mmCIF file with all atom_site columns, C-alpha atoms and ligand atoms in Angstrom:
data_model
loop_
_atom_site.group_PDB
_atom_site.id
_atom_site.type_symbol
_atom_site.label_atom_id
_atom_site.label_alt_id
_atom_site.label_comp_id
_atom_site.label_asym_id
_atom_site.label_entity_id
_atom_site.label_seq_id
_atom_site.pdbx_PDB_ins_code
_atom_site.Cartn_x
_atom_site.Cartn_y
_atom_site.Cartn_z
_atom_site.occupancy
_atom_site.B_iso_or_equiv
_atom_site.pdbx_formal_charge
_atom_site.auth_seq_id
_atom_site.auth_comp_id
_atom_site.auth_asym_id
_atom_site.auth_atom_id
_atom_site.pdbx_PDB_model_num
ATOM   1   C  CA  . MET A 1 1   ? 11.770  -0.204 -20.731 1.00 86.00 ? 1   MET A CA  1
ATOM   2   C  CA  . PHE A 1 2   ? 13.114  2.944  -19.092 1.00 92.00 ? 2   PHE A CA  1
ATOM   3   C  CA  . ARG A 1 3   ? 16.886  2.816  -17.563 1.00 93.00 ? 3   ARG A CA  1
ATOM   4   C  CA  . PHE A 1 4   ? 20.147  5.137  -17.009 1.00 95.00 ? 4   PHE A CA  1
ATOM   5   C  CA  . LYS A 1 5   ? 23.367  4.965  -15.340 1.00 95.00 ? 5   LYS A CA  1
ATOM   6   C  CA  . CYS A 1 6   ? 22.965  6.742  -11.992 1.00 95.00 ? 6   CYS A CA  1
ATOM   7   C  CA  . ALA A 1 7   ? 25.069  9.574  -11.573 1.00 91.00 ? 7   ALA A CA  1
ATOM   8   C  CA  . SER A 1 8   ? 24.681  8.993  -7.748  1.00 90.00 ? 8   SER A CA  1
ATOM   9   C  CA  . CYS A 1 9   ? 25.963  5.403  -7.364  1.00 94.00 ? 9   CYS A CA  1
ATOM   10  C  CA  . GLY A 1 10  ? 26.929  4.588  -10.393 1.00 95.00 ? 10  GLY A CA  1
ATOM   11  C  CA  . GLN A 1 11  ? 24.515  1.363  -11.036 1.00 95.00 ? 11  GLN A CA  1
ATOM   12  C  CA  . TRP A 1 12  ? 22.310  1.550  -14.033 1.00 96.00 ? 12  TRP A CA  1
ATOM   13  C  CA  . HIS A 1 13  ? 18.788  1.428  -12.722 1.00 95.00 ? 13  HIS A CA  1
ATOM   14  C  CA  . GLU A 1 14  ? 15.826  0.130  -14.411 1.00 94.00 ? 14  GLU A CA  1
ATOM   15  C  CA  . GLY A 1 15  ? 11.795  0.859  -14.401 1.00 91.00 ? 15  GLY A CA  1
ATOM   16  C  CA  . MET A 1 16  ? 10.059  4.080  -13.921 1.00 91.00 ? 16  MET A CA  1
ATOM   17  C  CA  . PRO A 1 17  ? 8.870   4.145  -10.056 1.00 89.00 ? 17  PRO A CA  1
ATOM   18  C  CA  . ALA A 1 18  ? 6.595   5.910  -8.549  1.00 92.00 ? 18  ALA A CA  1
ATOM   19  C  CA  . PHE A 1 19  ? 7.564   8.127  -5.239  1.00 93.00 ? 19  PHE A CA  1
ATOM   20  C  CA  . GLY A 1 20  ? 5.677   9.153  -2.482  1.00 93.00 ? 20  GLY A CA  1
ATOM   21  C  CA  . PRO A 1 21  ? 4.904   9.272  1.218   1.00 93.00 ? 21  PRO A CA  1
ATOM   22  C  CA  . HIS A 1 22  ? 2.445   6.758  2.586   1.00 93.00 ? 22  HIS A CA  1
ATOM   23  C  CA  . ALA A 1 23  ? 0.149   9.118  4.826   1.00 97.00 ? 23  ALA A CA  1
ATOM   24  C  CA  . PRO A 1 24  ? -0.333  13.084 4.143   1.00 96.00 ? 24  PRO A CA  1
ATOM   25  C  CA  . ALA A 1 25  ? 1.378   15.089 5.680   1.00 95.00 ? 25  ALA A CA  1
ATOM   26  C  CA  . ARG A 1 26  ? -1.056  16.229 8.094   1.00 96.00 ? 26  ARG A CA  1
ATOM   27  C  CA  . TYR A 1 27  ? -1.180  12.835 9.614   1.00 97.00 ? 27  TYR A CA  1
ATOM   28  C  CA  . PHE A 1 28  ? 2.306   13.217 10.727  1.00 96.00 ? 28  PHE A CA  1
ATOM   29  C  CA  . ASP A 1 29  ? 1.758   16.044 12.482  1.00 96.00 ? 29  ASP A CA  1
ATOM   30  C  CA  . ILE A 1 30  ? -1.062  14.328 14.708  1.00 97.00 ? 30  ILE A CA  1
ATOM   31  C  CA  . THR A 1 31  ? 0.882   11.773 17.474  1.00 97.00 ? 31  THR A CA  1
ATOM   32  C  CA  . GLU A 1 32  ? 1.246   8.415  17.326  1.00 95.00 ? 32  GLU A CA  1
ATOM   33  C  CA  . ALA A 1 33  ? -1.297  8.202  20.335  1.00 95.00 ? 33  ALA A CA  1
ATOM   34  C  CA  . GLU A 1 34  ? -4.017  10.290 18.740  1.00 97.00 ? 34  GLU A CA  1
ATOM   35  C  CA  . ARG A 1 35  ? -3.712  8.864  15.637  1.00 97.00 ? 35  ARG A CA  1
ATOM   36  C  CA  . ALA A 1 36  ? -5.682  5.799  16.717  1.00 95.00 ? 36  ALA A CA  1
ATOM   37  C  CA  . THR A 1 37  ? -8.598  8.004  17.887  1.00 97.00 ? 37  THR A CA  1
ATOM   38  C  CA  . ARG A 1 38  ? -8.279  10.626 15.220  1.00 98.00 ? 38  ARG A CA  1
ATOM   39  C  CA  . THR A 1 39  ? -7.196  9.661  11.587  1.00 98.00 ? 39  THR A CA  1
ATOM   40  C  CA  . LEU A 1 40  ? -7.954  6.596  9.498   1.00 97.00 ? 40  LEU A CA  1
ATOM   41  C  CA  . LEU A 1 41  ? -5.635  5.650  6.876   1.00 98.00 ? 41  LEU A CA  1
ATOM   42  C  CA  . SER A 1 42  ? -5.421  2.946  4.082   1.00 96.00 ? 42  SER A CA  1
ATOM   43  C  CA  . SER A 1 43  ? -2.908  2.905  0.891   1.00 94.00 ? 43  SER A CA  1
ATOM   44  C  CA  . ASP A 1 44  ? -5.630  4.764  -1.027  1.00 95.00 ? 44  ASP A CA  1
ATOM   45  C  CA  . GLN A 1 45  ? -7.611  6.898  1.696   1.00 97.00 ? 45  GLN A CA  1
ATOM   46  C  CA  . CYS A 1 46  ? -7.021  9.471  4.804   1.00 98.00 ? 46  CYS A CA  1
ATOM   47  C  CA  . ILE A 1 47  ? -9.661  10.699 6.706   1.00 98.00 ? 47  ILE A CA  1
ATOM   48  C  CA  . ILE A 1 48  ? -8.348  13.230 9.687   1.00 98.00 ? 48  ILE A CA  1
ATOM   49  C  CA  . ASP A 1 49  ? -10.861 14.460 12.408  1.00 98.00 ? 49  ASP A CA  1
ATOM   50  C  CA  . ASP A 1 50  ? -14.245 13.196 10.297  1.00 97.00 ? 50  ASP A CA  1
ATOM   51  C  CA  . ARG A 1 51  ? -12.942 16.782 8.487   1.00 97.00 ? 51  ARG A CA  1
ATOM   52  C  CA  . GLU A 1 52  ? -10.059 16.427 6.402   1.00 98.00 ? 52  GLU A CA  1
ATOM   53  C  CA  . PHE A 1 53  ? -10.624 13.959 3.440   1.00 98.00 ? 53  PHE A CA  1
ATOM   54  C  CA  . TYR A 1 54  ? -7.242  13.226 1.494   1.00 98.00 ? 54  TYR A CA  1
ATOM   55  C  CA  . VAL A 1 55  ? -6.948  10.453 -1.181  1.00 98.00 ? 55  VAL A CA  1
ATOM   56  C  CA  . LEU A 1 56  ? -3.559  8.573  -2.987  1.00 97.00 ? 56  LEU A CA  1
ATOM   57  C  CA  . ALA A 1 57  ? -3.493  9.787  -6.476  1.00 97.00 ? 57  ALA A CA  1
ATOM   58  C  CA  . ARG A 1 58  ? -0.962  10.099 -9.310  1.00 97.00 ? 58  ARG A CA  1
ATOM   59  C  CA  . LEU A 1 59  ? 0.649   12.897 -10.641 1.00 97.00 ? 59  LEU A CA  1
ATOM   60  C  CA  . GLU A 1 60  ? 2.329   12.392 -13.948 1.00 97.00 ? 60  GLU A CA  1
ATOM   61  C  CA  . ILE A 1 61  ? 4.892   14.081 -15.782 1.00 97.00 ? 61  ILE A CA  1
ATOM   62  C  CA  . PRO A 1 62  ? 5.279   13.128 -19.197 1.00 97.00 ? 62  PRO A CA  1
ATOM   63  C  CA  . VAL A 1 63  ? 9.000   12.574 -20.623 1.00 97.00 ? 63  VAL A CA  1
ATOM   64  C  CA  . VAL A 1 64  ? 10.130  13.710 -23.597 1.00 96.00 ? 64  VAL A CA  1
ATOM   65  C  CA  . GLY A 1 65  ? 10.617  10.476 -26.410 1.00 93.00 ? 65  GLY A CA  1
ATOM   66  C  CA  . LEU A 1 66  ? 9.202   7.840  -23.873 1.00 94.00 ? 66  LEU A CA  1
ATOM   67  C  CA  . ASP A 1 67  ? 6.235   6.444  -23.370 1.00 91.00 ? 67  ASP A CA  1
ATOM   68  C  CA  . GLU A 1 68  ? 6.348   5.787  -20.120 1.00 92.00 ? 68  GLU A CA  1
ATOM   69  C  CA  . CYS A 1 69  ? 5.853   8.605  -17.572 1.00 94.00 ? 69  CYS A CA  1
ATOM   70  C  CA  . PHE A 1 70  ? 7.120   9.605  -14.488 1.00 96.00 ? 70  PHE A CA  1
ATOM   71  C  CA  . ALA A 1 71  ? 4.766   10.096 -11.574 1.00 96.00 ? 71  ALA A CA  1
ATOM   72  C  CA  . TRP A 1 72  ? 4.808   10.939 -7.941  1.00 97.00 ? 72  TRP A CA  1
ATOM   73  C  CA  . LEU A 1 73  ? 2.088   9.982  -5.570  1.00 96.00 ? 73  LEU A CA  1
ATOM   74  C  CA  . MET A 1 74  ? 0.800   12.639 -4.412  1.00 96.00 ? 74  MET A CA  1
ATOM   75  C  CA  . TRP A 1 75  ? -2.054  13.433 -1.231  1.00 97.00 ? 75  TRP A CA  1
ATOM   76  C  CA  . VAL A 1 76  ? -4.686  15.800 -2.445  1.00 98.00 ? 76  VAL A CA  1
ATOM   77  C  CA  . ALA A 1 77  ? -7.426  16.672 -0.543  1.00 98.00 ? 77  ALA A CA  1
ATOM   78  C  CA  . LEU A 1 78  ? -11.284 16.854 -1.739  1.00 98.00 ? 78  LEU A CA  1
ATOM   79  C  CA  . SER A 1 79  ? -14.243 18.111 -0.138  1.00 98.00 ? 79  SER A CA  1
ATOM   80  C  CA  . GLU A 1 80  ? -16.237 15.800 1.885   1.00 98.00 ? 80  GLU A CA  1
ATOM   81  C  CA  . ALA A 1 81  ? -18.916 15.943 -0.649  1.00 98.00 ? 81  ALA A CA  1
ATOM   82  C  CA  . SER A 1 82  ? -15.970 15.074 -3.464  1.00 97.00 ? 82  SER A CA  1
ATOM   83  C  CA  . TYR A 1 83  ? -14.802 12.105 -1.278  1.00 97.00 ? 83  TYR A CA  1
ATOM   84  C  CA  . ALA A 1 84  ? -18.065 10.609 -0.351  1.00 97.00 ? 84  ALA A CA  1
ATOM   85  C  CA  . ALA A 1 85  ? -18.601 10.044 -4.457  1.00 95.00 ? 85  ALA A CA  1
ATOM   86  C  CA  . TYR A 1 86  ? -15.073 8.669  -4.747  1.00 95.00 ? 86  TYR A CA  1
ATOM   87  C  CA  . GLU A 1 87  ? -15.567 6.295  -1.758  1.00 94.00 ? 87  GLU A CA  1
ATOM   88  C  CA  . ARG A 1 88  ? -19.057 5.145  -3.008  1.00 93.00 ? 88  ARG A CA  1
ATOM   89  C  CA  . SER A 1 89  ? -17.224 4.312  -6.256  1.00 90.00 ? 89  SER A CA  1
ATOM   90  C  CA  . TYR A 1 90  ? -14.640 2.926  -4.878  1.00 89.00 ? 90  TYR A CA  1
ATOM   91  C  CA  . GLU A 1 91  ? -15.116 -1.224 -5.485  1.00 88.00 ? 91  GLU A CA  1
ATOM   92  C  CA  . TRP A 1 92  ? -16.884 -0.103 -8.957  1.00 90.00 ? 92  TRP A CA  1
ATOM   93  C  CA  . VAL A 1 93  ? -14.992 -1.858 -11.965 1.00 92.00 ? 93  VAL A CA  1
ATOM   94  C  CA  . GLU A 1 94  ? -16.163 1.047  -14.037 1.00 93.00 ? 94  GLU A CA  1
ATOM   95  C  CA  . ARG A 1 95  ? -15.629 4.300  -12.150 1.00 91.00 ? 95  ARG A CA  1
ATOM   96  C  CA  . HIS A 1 96  ? -13.386 6.413  -14.772 1.00 91.00 ? 96  HIS A CA  1
ATOM   97  C  CA  . HIS A 1 97  ? -17.075 8.299  -15.566 1.00 91.00 ? 97  HIS A CA  1
ATOM   98  C  CA  . ILE A 1 98  ? -16.816 9.974  -11.842 1.00 91.00 ? 98  ILE A CA  1
ATOM   99  C  CA  . GLY A 1 99  ? -15.872 13.367 -11.646 1.00 90.00 ? 99  GLY A CA  1
ATOM   100 C  CA  . PRO A 1 100 ? -12.818 14.617 -11.927 1.00 97.00 ? 100 PRO A CA  1
ATOM   101 C  CA  . PHE A 1 101 ? -12.894 16.545 -8.527  1.00 98.00 ? 101 PHE A CA  1
ATOM   102 C  CA  . PHE A 1 102 ? -11.264 19.295 -7.466  1.00 98.00 ? 102 PHE A CA  1
ATOM   103 C  CA  . ALA A 1 103 ? -8.566  19.167 -5.041  1.00 98.00 ? 103 ALA A CA  1
ATOM   104 C  CA  . TRP A 1 104 ? -5.906  20.801 -3.216  1.00 98.00 ? 104 TRP A CA  1
ATOM   105 C  CA  . ILE A 1 105 ? -2.112  19.346 -3.191  1.00 97.00 ? 105 ILE A CA  1
ATOM   106 C  CA  . VAL A 1 106 ? -1.353  19.494 0.256   1.00 96.00 ? 106 VAL A CA  1
ATOM   107 C  CA  . ASP A 1 107 ? 1.945   18.514 0.386   1.00 93.00 ? 107 ASP A CA  1
ATOM   108 C  CA  . ASP A 1 108 ? 5.425   19.436 -0.991  1.00 95.00 ? 108 ASP A CA  1
ATOM   109 C  CA  . LEU A 1 109 ? 7.303   17.951 -3.328  1.00 95.00 ? 109 LEU A CA  1
ATOM   110 C  CA  . PRO A 1 110 ? 11.060  17.033 -3.066  1.00 93.00 ? 110 PRO A CA  1
ATOM   111 C  CA  . LEU A 1 111 ? 13.471  18.781 -5.912  1.00 94.00 ? 111 LEU A CA  1
ATOM   112 C  CA  . TYR A 1 112 ? 10.376  21.528 -6.562  1.00 96.00 ? 112 TYR A CA  1
ATOM   113 C  CA  . PRO A 1 113 ? 9.833   24.874 -4.918  1.00 97.00 ? 113 PRO A CA  1
ATOM   114 C  CA  . ALA A 1 114 ? 6.674   24.735 -2.598  1.00 97.00 ? 114 ALA A CA  1
ATOM   115 C  CA  . THR A 1 115 ? 3.620   22.828 -3.990  1.00 96.00 ? 115 THR A CA  1
ATOM   116 C  CA  . ALA A 1 116 ? 1.193   22.795 -1.191  1.00 96.00 ? 116 ALA A CA  1
ATOM   117 C  CA  . GLY A 1 117 ? -1.692  25.204 -1.860  1.00 96.00 ? 117 GLY A CA  1
ATOM   118 C  CA  . LEU A 1 118 ? -1.569  24.343 -5.905  1.00 97.00 ? 118 LEU A CA  1
ATOM   119 C  CA  . LYS A 1 119 ? -4.953  23.210 -7.297  1.00 98.00 ? 119 LYS A CA  1
ATOM   120 C  CA  . SER A 1 120 ? -5.881  20.714 -8.968  1.00 98.00 ? 120 SER A CA  1
ATOM   121 C  CA  . MET A 1 121 ? -8.658  18.256 -10.892 1.00 98.00 ? 121 MET A CA  1
ATOM   122 C  CA  . ILE A 1 122 ? -8.556  14.659 -9.879  1.00 97.00 ? 122 ILE A CA  1
ATOM   123 C  CA  . HIS A 1 123 ? -9.765  12.465 -12.213 1.00 97.00 ? 123 HIS A CA  1
ATOM   124 C  CA  . LEU A 1 124 ? -10.725 9.020  -11.581 1.00 96.00 ? 124 LEU A CA  1
ATOM   125 C  CA  . ARG A 1 125 ? -9.960  5.482  -13.058 1.00 94.00 ? 125 ARG A CA  1
ATOM   126 C  CA  . ASN A 1 126 ? -11.199 2.544  -13.022 1.00 93.00 ? 126 ASN A CA  1
ATOM   127 C  CA  . HIS A 1 127 ? -11.217 0.115  -10.708 1.00 86.00 ? 127 HIS A CA  1
ATOM   128 C  CA  . GLY A 1 128 ? -7.518  -0.974 -9.290  1.00 86.00 ? 128 GLY A CA  1
ATOM   129 C  CA  . MET A 1 129 ? -6.206  2.318  -10.528 1.00 92.00 ? 129 MET A CA  1
ATOM   130 C  CA  . ARG A 1 130 ? -4.922  5.071  -8.874  1.00 94.00 ? 130 ARG A CA  1
ATOM   131 C  CA  . PRO A 1 131 ? -6.814  8.240  -10.236 1.00 97.00 ? 131 PRO A CA  1
ATOM   132 C  CA  . TRP A 1 132 ? -4.515  11.043 -12.155 1.00 97.00 ? 132 TRP A CA  1
ATOM   133 C  CA  . VAL A 1 133 ? -3.380  14.739 -10.555 1.00 98.00 ? 133 VAL A CA  1
ATOM   134 C  CA  . GLU A 1 134 ? -4.461  17.603 -13.238 1.00 98.00 ? 134 GLU A CA  1
ATOM   135 C  CA  . LEU A 1 135 ? -2.615  20.762 -12.007 1.00 98.00 ? 135 LEU A CA  1
ATOM   136 C  CA  . GLU A 1 136 ? -4.554  23.826 -13.150 1.00 97.00 ? 136 GLU A CA  1
ATOM   137 C  CA  . PRO A 1 137 ? -2.570  25.700 -15.431 1.00 94.00 ? 137 PRO A CA  1
ATOM   138 C  CA  . ASP A 1 138 ? 0.143   28.007 -13.527 1.00 92.00 ? 138 ASP A CA  1
ATOM   139 C  CA  . SER A 1 139 ? 3.397   29.273 -13.607 1.00 96.00 ? 139 SER A CA  1
ATOM   140 C  CA  . HIS A 1 140 ? 4.983   26.908 -11.153 1.00 97.00 ? 140 HIS A CA  1
ATOM   141 C  CA  . PRO A 1 141 ? 7.533   24.795 -12.495 1.00 97.00 ? 141 PRO A CA  1
ATOM   142 C  CA  . LEU A 1 142 ? 6.019   21.591 -11.387 1.00 98.00 ? 142 LEU A CA  1
ATOM   143 C  CA  . ALA A 1 143 ? 2.575   23.044 -13.500 1.00 97.00 ? 143 ALA A CA  1
ATOM   144 C  CA  . LEU A 1 144 ? 4.515   23.356 -16.214 1.00 97.00 ? 144 LEU A CA  1
ATOM   145 C  CA  . ASP A 1 145 ? 6.809   20.562 -16.101 1.00 98.00 ? 145 ASP A CA  1
ATOM   146 C  CA  . GLN A 1 146 ? 3.352   18.026 -16.282 1.00 97.00 ? 146 GLN A CA  1
ATOM   147 C  CA  . ALA A 1 147 ? 2.267   20.609 -19.743 1.00 97.00 ? 147 ALA A CA  1
ATOM   148 C  CA  . ASN A 1 148 ? 5.485   20.608 -21.703 1.00 97.00 ? 148 ASN A CA  1
ATOM   149 C  CA  . GLY A 1 149 ? 7.061   17.104 -19.827 1.00 97.00 ? 149 GLY A CA  1
ATOM   150 C  CA  . ILE A 1 150 ? 10.520  16.565 -18.789 1.00 98.00 ? 150 ILE A CA  1
ATOM   151 C  CA  . SER A 1 151 ? 13.759  15.221 -20.570 1.00 97.00 ? 151 SER A CA  1
ATOM   152 C  CA  . ALA A 1 152 ? 15.022  11.943 -19.976 1.00 95.00 ? 152 ALA A CA  1
ATOM   153 C  CA  . GLU A 1 153 ? 18.079  13.201 -17.978 1.00 95.00 ? 153 GLU A CA  1
ATOM   154 C  CA  . ARG A 1 154 ? 15.914  15.089 -15.591 1.00 96.00 ? 154 ARG A CA  1
ATOM   155 C  CA  . ALA A 1 155 ? 13.696  11.719 -15.399 1.00 96.00 ? 155 ALA A CA  1
ATOM   156 C  CA  . ALA A 1 156 ? 16.934  10.258 -14.159 1.00 95.00 ? 156 ALA A CA  1
ATOM   157 C  CA  . GLU A 1 157 ? 17.661  12.771 -11.784 1.00 95.00 ? 157 GLU A CA  1
ATOM   158 C  CA  . ILE A 1 158 ? 14.712  12.523 -10.102 1.00 95.00 ? 158 ILE A CA  1
ATOM   159 C  CA  . VAL A 1 159 ? 14.291  8.928  -9.898  1.00 94.00 ? 159 VAL A CA  1
ATOM   160 C  CA  . ALA A 1 160 ? 18.090  8.694  -8.855  1.00 95.00 ? 160 ALA A CA  1
ATOM   161 C  CA  . PHE A 1 161 ? 17.273  11.464 -6.177  1.00 94.00 ? 161 PHE A CA  1
ATOM   162 C  CA  . CYS A 1 162 ? 14.057  9.345  -4.771  1.00 93.00 ? 162 CYS A CA  1
ATOM   163 C  CA  . LEU A 1 163 ? 15.990  6.099  -5.006  1.00 92.00 ? 163 LEU A CA  1
ATOM   164 C  CA  . HIS A 1 164 ? 18.920  7.560  -2.787  1.00 93.00 ? 164 HIS A CA  1
ATOM   165 C  CA  . SER A 1 165 ? 16.858  9.443  -0.484  1.00 88.00 ? 165 SER A CA  1
ATOM   166 C  CA  . GLU A 1 166 ? 14.770  6.379  0.828   1.00 68.00 ? 166 GLU A CA  1
ATOM   167 C  CA  . ASP A 1 167 ? 18.169  4.571  1.791   1.00 62.00 ? 167 ASP A CA  1
HETATM 168 ZN ZN1 . ZN  B 2 .   ? 21.703  4.843  -7.999  1.00 73.40 ? 201 ZN  B ZN1 1
#
């Protein structure tokens, strides 16, 4: 299991948790009073005004020398037709063959230059597993990290940052 001595708190941290917000950024732009009528939000899906369709996916980054990936949990925007296909197969046991679907990255990540506006393909996995994000080849540091992997030291820095920014 991935473990490291944390430069922030001095403790050993274990495991490779995935980090991300519980809703897309656009959701937080809407006042709490309006959310009840304008949005639908679950742990995996968000619809805004019946015309913006988001799903939660994992953007996995290989860690050089490890079997485990680091993963960001990330909301991505699908077209209405792609969302309908995602939704239709949501309860299926076998769904990895559906898609992939084009999706826009809509949120920015910490520790990277702005990521909103990057293009990706979303690949479904079988029931109970979140889809994964394949960024389109790009010179953006996040796309390069997904293509090339990051070092275990960098993974430790990212995990430490995310753990302690939740404090
Ligand atoms: Zn720590």
